[in-house]
Amino acid sequence: MKYFILETNSVNSINNKHAGSKARIDSDAILLKLGYQPIILEPVFNSKGESFFISIKEHIKKYFFLRKKLSILKAGDELVIQFPIVNHSILFYFLVRELVNKYVHITLLIHDIELLRIAMLDDVKLKRKLRLSLEELSVLKYAHKIIVHNSRMKDILCKKYNFGHERLVELEIFDYLVPENCKNNNVDKGLPVIIAGNLSFDKAGYLLNLPNDISFNLYGIGYKNAIMHSNVSYKGAFLPDDLIENLSGSFGLVWDGETSDTCSGVYGNYLRYNNSHKASLYLAAGYPIIVWKQSALAIFVNKYRCGISVESLSELKNKISDLSTEEYEMLKENANTLSSKLKSGFFLEKALGN
């Protein structure tokens, strides 16, 4: 039998006006479509802010709760786990090891990996690195199959942590499920560049020094009216499934970090390995994308010819101006081709081998 863990707190968060949980919710829907049976996990125990001993006690409770839920699995069954699990426990590794010893085939679908976002930074304390090793690396090493974002993530995990290449499968990009008839007709080379997502300055500090020779339309949560430039328009926040029909622009920008000169800091550097979900949003809406030239997504853009890559946002005006009408229409056509695939769950289905 084929199973997957369905965490109901991910489903319930669909009403938030950000897409933080949409990738998980869409993956649940794709797995259901492919015939995987859900093992439903409700939210349990919150030890955040508690003392060390109470926290350990709650992690033990979570372990036994999860163990009971997964006791239906038998030898030969397959379990897909969206990783990291939301109801995580520092003891989750022991549970995965027990399942492997029962000859259950474990497939991990990576959403985020702190080993690459946090642990590789020089100023992270050893204690935190050790905890990440326990929580993530120990689980990854036991999985039979790991669906990683892209070839860059695959290569760094194999090189740094000695994973066998045959265990790691590239997703390429996250799917973005919306009805096929969900269209956006406000796509034109002469319109502003779109920036969608979390607009708080601690994550997107680059918003404070956007180039002033090109216009931007902003969509999302966390926006502060500190940006008073005439070339920047804030359009509001929308539910993930409603956002596509409300977008208007020429390209969708995938950028993170503290400056518009490059992608820097924790979030910016993470783009070297991570597939930002906002790329899926833009492409599902039919927009070509703009990515950092050193990001993993630049490889995807080059392969599918669905956008442009830049080292700095100061390059945008010339890069866009230099595109002929025919070149822009080709990028848009390729984005529309990808749109149909993203809306159908094509990339996860391919990675699962179905």
Short mmCIF file of C-alpha atoms in Angstrom, two decimals:
data_model
loop_
_atom_site.label_atom_id
_atom_site.label_comp_id
_atom_site.label_asym_id
_atom_site.label_seq_id
_atom_site.Cartn_x
_atom_site.Cartn_y
_atom_site.Cartn_z
CA MET A 1 0.00 0.00 0.00
CA LYS A 2 1.04 3.59 -0.63
CA TYR A 3 0.56 6.09 2.20
CA PHE A 4 1.44 9.67 3.03
CA ILE A 5 1.33 11.79 6.17
CA LEU A 6 -1.38 14.47 5.97
CA GLU A 7 -1.02 17.12 8.65
CA THR A 8 -4.32 18.91 9.20
CA ASN A 9 -2.75 22.11 10.51
CA SER A 10 -1.30 22.60 7.00
CA VAL A 11 -4.77 22.23 5.47
CA ASN A 12 -6.37 24.65 7.91
CA SER A 13 -3.83 27.38 7.15
CA ILE A 14 -5.03 27.72 3.56
CA ASN A 15 -7.06 30.75 4.68
CA ASN A 16 -3.90 32.72 5.46
CA LYS A 17 -3.02 35.41 2.94
CA HIS A 18 0.40 33.99 2.17
CA ALA A 19 1.50 30.86 0.33
CA GLY A 20 3.63 29.44 3.13
CA SER A 21 1.57 26.26 3.37
CA LYS A 22 0.26 26.00 -0.20
CA ALA A 23 3.12 23.79 -1.41
CA ARG A 24 2.26 21.25 1.30
CA ILE A 25 -1.47 21.44 0.65
CA ASP A 26 -0.97 21.00 -3.09
CA SER A 27 1.35 18.05 -2.49
CA ASP A 28 -1.34 16.43 -0.34
CA ALA A 29 -3.86 16.85 -3.18
CA ILE A 30 -1.47 15.40 -5.77
CA LEU A 31 -0.70 12.38 -3.58
CA LEU A 32 -4.41 11.75 -3.08
CA LYS A 33 -4.95 11.95 -6.85
CA LEU A 34 -2.19 9.39 -7.38
CA GLY A 35 -3.85 6.91 -5.03
CA TYR A 36 -1.80 7.40 -1.86
CA GLN A 37 -3.78 6.85 1.33
CA PRO A 38 -3.61 9.61 3.96
CA ILE A 39 -2.49 8.99 7.54
CA ILE A 40 -3.99 12.04 9.20
CA LEU A 41 -2.05 13.82 11.93
CA GLU A 42 -3.86 16.47 13.94
CA PRO A 43 -1.94 19.22 15.76
CA VAL A 44 -0.57 17.89 19.04
CA PHE A 45 1.27 19.51 21.91
CA ASN A 46 3.03 22.83 21.69
CA SER A 47 6.14 22.99 23.82
CA LYS A 48 7.30 26.34 22.47
CA GLY A 49 8.44 28.61 25.27
CA GLU A 50 8.32 25.86 27.89
CA SER A 51 11.19 24.80 30.13
CA PHE A 52 13.75 22.30 28.87
CA PHE A 53 12.29 19.39 30.86
CA ILE A 54 8.69 20.11 29.85
CA SER A 55 9.82 20.44 26.24
CA ILE A 56 11.56 17.06 26.32
CA LYS A 57 8.46 15.51 27.89
CA GLU A 58 6.29 16.90 25.09
CA HIS A 59 8.69 15.61 22.42
CA ILE A 60 8.39 12.14 23.96
CA LYS A 61 4.60 12.43 23.89
CA LYS A 62 4.74 13.42 20.21
CA TYR A 63 6.94 10.43 19.46
CA PHE A 64 4.47 7.94 20.93
CA PHE A 65 1.54 9.73 19.30
CA LEU A 66 3.21 9.48 15.87
CA ARG A 67 4.28 5.91 16.52
CA LYS A 68 0.68 4.88 17.22
CA LYS A 69 -0.58 6.64 14.08
CA LEU A 70 2.00 4.92 11.88
CA SER A 71 1.56 1.46 13.40
CA ILE A 72 -0.71 0.45 10.48
CA LEU A 73 2.32 0.34 8.15
CA LYS A 74 3.60 -3.10 7.13
CA ALA A 75 6.61 -4.49 5.29
CA GLY A 76 6.48 -3.46 1.63
CA ASP A 77 4.36 -0.37 2.22
CA GLU A 78 5.54 3.03 0.98
CA LEU A 79 5.25 6.19 3.10
CA VAL A 80 5.72 9.68 1.68
CA ILE A 81 6.65 12.29 4.28
CA GLN A 82 6.64 16.01 3.57
CA PHE A 83 9.80 17.12 5.34
CA PRO A 84 10.24 18.61 7.82
CA ILE A 85 6.95 17.54 9.35
CA VAL A 86 5.01 20.39 10.94
CA ASN A 87 4.39 18.46 14.17
CA HIS A 88 8.07 17.71 14.45
CA SER A 89 9.78 15.92 17.31
CA ILE A 90 13.50 15.67 17.98
CA LEU A 91 12.79 11.93 18.30
CA PHE A 92 11.32 11.62 14.79
CA TYR A 93 14.56 10.02 13.63
CA PHE A 94 13.94 7.01 15.90
CA LEU A 95 10.49 6.55 14.39
CA VAL A 96 11.85 6.63 10.82
CA ARG A 97 14.52 4.10 11.80
CA GLU A 98 11.86 1.77 13.22
CA LEU A 99 9.83 1.98 10.00
CA VAL A 100 12.88 1.23 7.88
CA ASN A 101 13.64 -1.79 10.08
CA LYS A 102 10.05 -2.96 9.38
CA TYR A 103 10.92 -2.75 5.64
CA VAL A 104 8.65 0.24 5.03
CA HIS A 105 9.90 2.28 2.04
CA ILE A 106 10.38 5.91 3.10
CA THR A 107 10.22 8.77 0.60
CA LEU A 108 10.95 12.29 1.83
CA LEU A 109 9.65 15.32 -0.07
CA ILE A 110 11.87 18.22 0.97
CA HIS A 111 10.20 21.59 1.53
CA ASP A 112 12.88 23.30 3.59
CA ILE A 113 16.24 22.12 4.82
CA GLU A 114 17.88 24.07 7.62
CA LEU A 115 21.15 22.20 7.06
CA LEU A 116 21.52 24.38 3.96
CA ARG A 117 19.77 27.54 5.13
CA ILE A 118 21.17 27.91 8.66
CA ALA A 119 23.84 25.35 9.51
CA MET A 120 26.21 26.42 6.72
CA LEU A 121 26.50 29.96 8.11
CA ASP A 122 29.70 30.71 10.02
CA ASP A 123 28.00 32.54 12.92
CA VAL A 124 25.62 29.72 13.89
CA LYS A 125 26.38 28.20 17.28
CA LEU A 126 27.62 24.63 17.47
CA LYS A 127 24.69 23.63 19.71
CA ARG A 128 22.20 24.62 17.03
CA LYS A 129 24.18 22.84 14.31
CA LEU A 130 24.17 19.66 16.39
CA ARG A 131 20.42 19.89 16.90
CA LEU A 132 19.88 20.34 13.16
CA SER A 133 22.05 17.31 12.55
CA LEU A 134 19.86 15.27 14.90
CA GLU A 135 16.56 16.59 13.55
CA GLU A 136 17.35 16.56 9.83
CA LEU A 137 20.50 14.71 8.82
CA SER A 138 19.68 11.59 10.85
CA VAL A 139 16.24 11.36 9.17
CA LEU A 140 17.62 12.04 5.69
CA LYS A 141 20.23 9.31 6.03
CA TYR A 142 17.55 6.66 6.68
CA ALA A 143 15.20 7.56 3.80
CA HIS A 144 15.21 5.31 0.77
CA LYS A 145 14.33 8.18 -1.58
CA ILE A 146 14.65 11.94 -1.15
CA ILE A 147 12.91 14.35 -3.49
CA VAL A 148 15.10 17.46 -3.50
CA HIS A 149 14.37 20.80 -5.12
CA ASN A 150 16.96 20.78 -7.88
CA SER A 151 20.38 19.60 -9.08
CA ARG A 152 22.20 22.18 -6.94
CA MET A 153 20.57 20.87 -3.75
CA LYS A 154 21.28 17.31 -4.85
CA ASP A 155 24.95 18.03 -5.50
CA ILE A 156 25.61 19.82 -2.17
CA LEU A 157 23.92 17.04 -0.16
CA CYS A 158 25.92 14.38 -1.96
CA LYS A 159 29.19 16.28 -1.62
CA LYS A 160 28.84 17.53 1.96
CA TYR A 161 26.94 14.62 3.54
CA ASN A 162 27.91 11.69 1.29
CA PHE A 163 24.43 10.80 0.05
CA GLY A 164 24.33 8.42 -2.92
CA HIS A 165 23.16 10.17 -6.08
CA GLU A 166 20.75 7.34 -6.83
CA ARG A 167 18.70 8.10 -3.68
CA LEU A 168 18.10 11.74 -4.59
CA VAL A 169 15.51 12.75 -7.20
CA GLU A 170 15.12 16.31 -8.50
CA LEU A 171 11.66 17.88 -8.30
CA GLU A 172 12.77 20.82 -10.52
CA ILE A 173 9.97 23.10 -9.30
CA PHE A 174 6.97 22.94 -6.96
CA ASP A 175 3.57 22.49 -8.56
CA TYR A 176 0.90 25.14 -8.02
CA LEU A 177 -2.63 23.77 -8.14
CA VAL A 178 -5.37 26.08 -9.32
CA PRO A 179 -8.17 25.34 -11.79
CA GLU A 180 -6.94 25.18 -15.38
CA ASN A 181 -9.39 27.94 -16.29
CA CYS A 182 -7.82 30.25 -13.70
CA LYS A 183 -6.19 32.68 -16.10
CA ASN A 184 -4.42 36.00 -15.97
CA ASN A 185 -4.61 38.31 -18.97
CA ASN A 186 -2.64 41.19 -17.44
CA VAL A 187 0.72 40.05 -18.78
CA ASP A 188 2.59 42.59 -20.87
CA LYS A 189 6.21 43.67 -21.30
CA GLY A 190 5.29 47.31 -20.65
CA LEU A 191 3.74 46.65 -17.22
CA PRO A 192 5.56 46.79 -13.84
CA VAL A 193 7.61 43.92 -12.39
CA ILE A 194 5.65 41.89 -9.82
CA ILE A 195 6.94 41.19 -6.31
CA ALA A 196 4.70 38.78 -4.37
CA GLY A 197 5.10 37.05 -1.03
CA ASN A 198 6.27 38.03 2.44
CA LEU A 199 7.10 41.74 2.17
CA SER A 200 8.44 42.24 5.69
CA PHE A 201 11.79 43.98 5.70
CA ASP A 202 13.54 41.36 7.84
CA LYS A 203 13.07 38.91 4.95
CA ALA A 204 12.93 41.29 2.03
CA GLY A 205 15.11 44.21 3.05
CA TYR A 206 15.95 44.79 -0.61
CA LEU A 207 12.53 46.46 -0.94
CA LEU A 208 14.00 49.52 0.74
CA ASN A 209 16.43 50.17 -2.11
CA LEU A 210 14.66 49.07 -5.27
CA PRO A 211 15.94 50.71 -8.45
CA ASN A 212 13.93 53.82 -9.31
CA ASP A 213 14.16 53.49 -13.10
CA ILE A 214 11.58 50.68 -13.32
CA SER A 215 8.11 50.18 -11.79
CA PHE A 216 7.02 47.48 -9.35
CA ASN A 217 3.66 46.07 -8.22
CA LEU A 218 3.78 44.54 -4.71
CA TYR A 219 1.42 41.84 -3.39
CA GLY A 220 1.54 40.18 0.02
CA ILE A 221 1.66 40.42 3.78
CA GLY A 222 4.05 42.31 6.03
CA TYR A 223 4.16 45.45 3.91
CA LYS A 224 5.00 48.71 5.66
CA ASN A 225 4.43 52.09 4.09
CA ALA A 226 8.13 52.93 4.37
CA ILE A 227 8.39 52.64 0.59
CA MET A 228 7.01 55.93 -0.70
CA HIS A 229 8.51 55.91 -4.17
CA SER A 230 6.31 56.81 -7.13
CA ASN A 231 7.50 53.69 -9.03
CA VAL A 232 6.30 51.27 -6.30
CA SER A 233 2.60 50.36 -5.92
CA TYR A 234 1.22 48.13 -3.17
CA LYS A 235 -1.77 46.13 -4.46
CA GLY A 236 -2.81 44.29 -1.28
CA ALA A 237 -2.78 40.75 0.10
CA PHE A 238 -4.83 37.86 -1.31
CA LEU A 239 -5.48 34.22 -0.51
CA PRO A 240 -3.07 31.98 -2.46
CA ASP A 241 -5.78 30.59 -4.72
CA ASP A 242 -7.14 34.10 -5.47
CA LEU A 243 -3.82 35.82 -6.12
CA ILE A 244 -3.29 34.72 -9.73
CA GLU A 245 -6.36 36.52 -11.06
CA ASN A 246 -5.35 39.73 -9.27
CA LEU A 247 -1.79 39.99 -10.54
CA SER A 248 -0.75 42.54 -13.15
CA GLY A 249 2.74 42.93 -14.58
CA SER A 250 5.45 41.89 -17.00
CA PHE A 251 7.66 39.53 -14.98
CA GLY A 252 7.57 37.93 -11.55
CA LEU A 253 10.63 38.66 -9.41
CA VAL A 254 12.23 35.93 -7.26
CA TRP A 255 14.62 37.74 -4.92
CA ASP A 256 15.49 37.63 -1.22
CA GLY A 257 17.85 39.28 1.21
CA GLU A 258 19.03 42.63 2.41
CA THR A 259 19.95 44.46 -0.80
CA SER A 260 18.95 44.84 -4.43
CA ASP A 261 22.61 44.53 -5.47
CA THR A 262 22.68 40.77 -4.86
CA CYS A 263 20.83 38.07 -2.92
CA SER A 264 22.46 38.08 0.50
CA GLY A 265 21.92 37.07 4.11
CA VAL A 266 20.20 33.93 5.35
CA TYR A 267 17.28 34.06 2.90
CA GLY A 268 19.22 35.36 -0.08
CA ASN A 269 22.04 32.83 0.15
CA TYR A 270 19.48 30.02 0.54
CA LEU A 271 18.34 30.71 -3.04
CA ARG A 272 21.57 29.02 -4.19
CA TYR A 273 19.88 25.70 -3.28
CA ASN A 274 16.20 26.41 -2.72
CA ASN A 275 13.26 26.57 -5.14
CA SER A 276 11.27 29.59 -4.01
CA HIS A 277 7.56 28.77 -4.19
CA LYS A 278 6.82 32.23 -5.60
CA ALA A 279 8.44 31.10 -8.87
CA SER A 280 5.67 28.51 -9.14
CA LEU A 281 3.04 31.18 -8.48
CA TYR A 282 4.33 33.45 -11.23
CA LEU A 283 4.70 30.67 -13.79
CA ALA A 284 1.28 29.22 -12.96
CA ALA A 285 -0.12 32.69 -13.69
CA GLY A 286 1.73 32.75 -17.02
CA TYR A 287 4.42 35.27 -16.10
CA PRO A 288 8.06 34.85 -17.13
CA ILE A 289 10.30 35.12 -14.07
CA ILE A 290 13.37 37.12 -13.07
CA VAL A 291 15.86 35.26 -10.86
CA TRP A 292 19.28 35.84 -9.32
CA LYS A 293 21.99 34.57 -11.66
CA GLN A 294 23.63 32.56 -8.85
CA SER A 295 20.39 30.92 -7.71
CA ALA A 296 19.44 27.31 -8.36
CA LEU A 297 16.37 28.56 -10.22
CA ALA A 298 18.64 30.16 -12.83
CA ILE A 299 19.35 26.63 -14.07
CA PHE A 300 15.60 26.00 -14.43
CA VAL A 301 15.11 29.32 -16.25
CA ASN A 302 17.88 28.50 -18.72
CA LYS A 303 16.54 24.99 -19.33
CA TYR A 304 12.93 26.02 -19.97
CA ARG A 305 13.67 29.53 -21.34
CA CYS A 306 10.96 30.97 -19.13
CA GLY A 307 12.61 34.15 -17.86
CA ILE A 308 15.83 36.09 -17.34
CA SER A 309 18.58 36.03 -14.71
CA VAL A 310 20.48 39.01 -13.28
CA GLU A 311 23.26 39.61 -10.78
CA SER A 312 21.70 42.85 -9.51
CA LEU A 313 18.28 44.50 -9.78
CA SER A 314 20.06 47.51 -11.26
CA GLU A 315 20.28 45.44 -14.47
CA LEU A 316 16.49 45.10 -14.83
CA LYS A 317 15.72 48.16 -16.94
CA ASN A 318 18.29 47.33 -19.61
CA LYS A 319 17.59 43.58 -19.55
CA ILE A 320 13.87 44.13 -20.12
CA SER A 321 14.33 46.98 -22.61
CA ASP A 322 16.75 44.88 -24.68
CA LEU A 323 14.16 42.12 -25.14
CA SER A 324 12.39 42.33 -28.48
CA THR A 325 8.64 41.81 -28.63
CA GLU A 326 9.25 38.39 -30.21
CA GLU A 327 11.69 37.37 -27.45
CA TYR A 328 9.27 38.42 -24.71
CA GLU A 329 6.39 36.58 -26.35
CA MET A 330 8.57 33.45 -26.52
CA LEU A 331 9.28 33.70 -22.77
CA LYS A 332 5.58 34.20 -22.11
CA GLU A 333 4.63 31.22 -24.29
CA ASN A 334 7.10 29.00 -22.40
CA ALA A 335 5.72 30.24 -19.09
CA ASN A 336 2.21 29.30 -20.25
CA THR A 337 3.40 25.81 -21.20
CA LEU A 338 4.83 25.39 -17.71
CA SER A 339 1.63 26.84 -16.25
CA SER A 340 -0.43 23.90 -17.50
CA LYS A 341 2.07 21.43 -16.01
CA LEU A 342 2.20 23.19 -12.64
CA LYS A 343 -1.60 23.30 -12.39
CA SER A 344 -1.84 19.54 -13.00
CA GLY A 345 0.80 18.36 -10.49
CA PHE A 346 3.15 17.23 -13.28
CA PHE A 347 6.47 17.74 -11.49
CA LEU A 348 5.68 15.88 -8.26
CA GLU A 349 4.06 13.03 -10.17
CA LYS A 350 7.22 12.74 -12.29
CA ALA A 351 9.51 12.80 -9.24
CA LEU A 352 7.49 10.06 -7.55
CA GLY A 353 7.87 7.91 -10.64
CA ASN A 354 4.14 7.58 -11.30
#
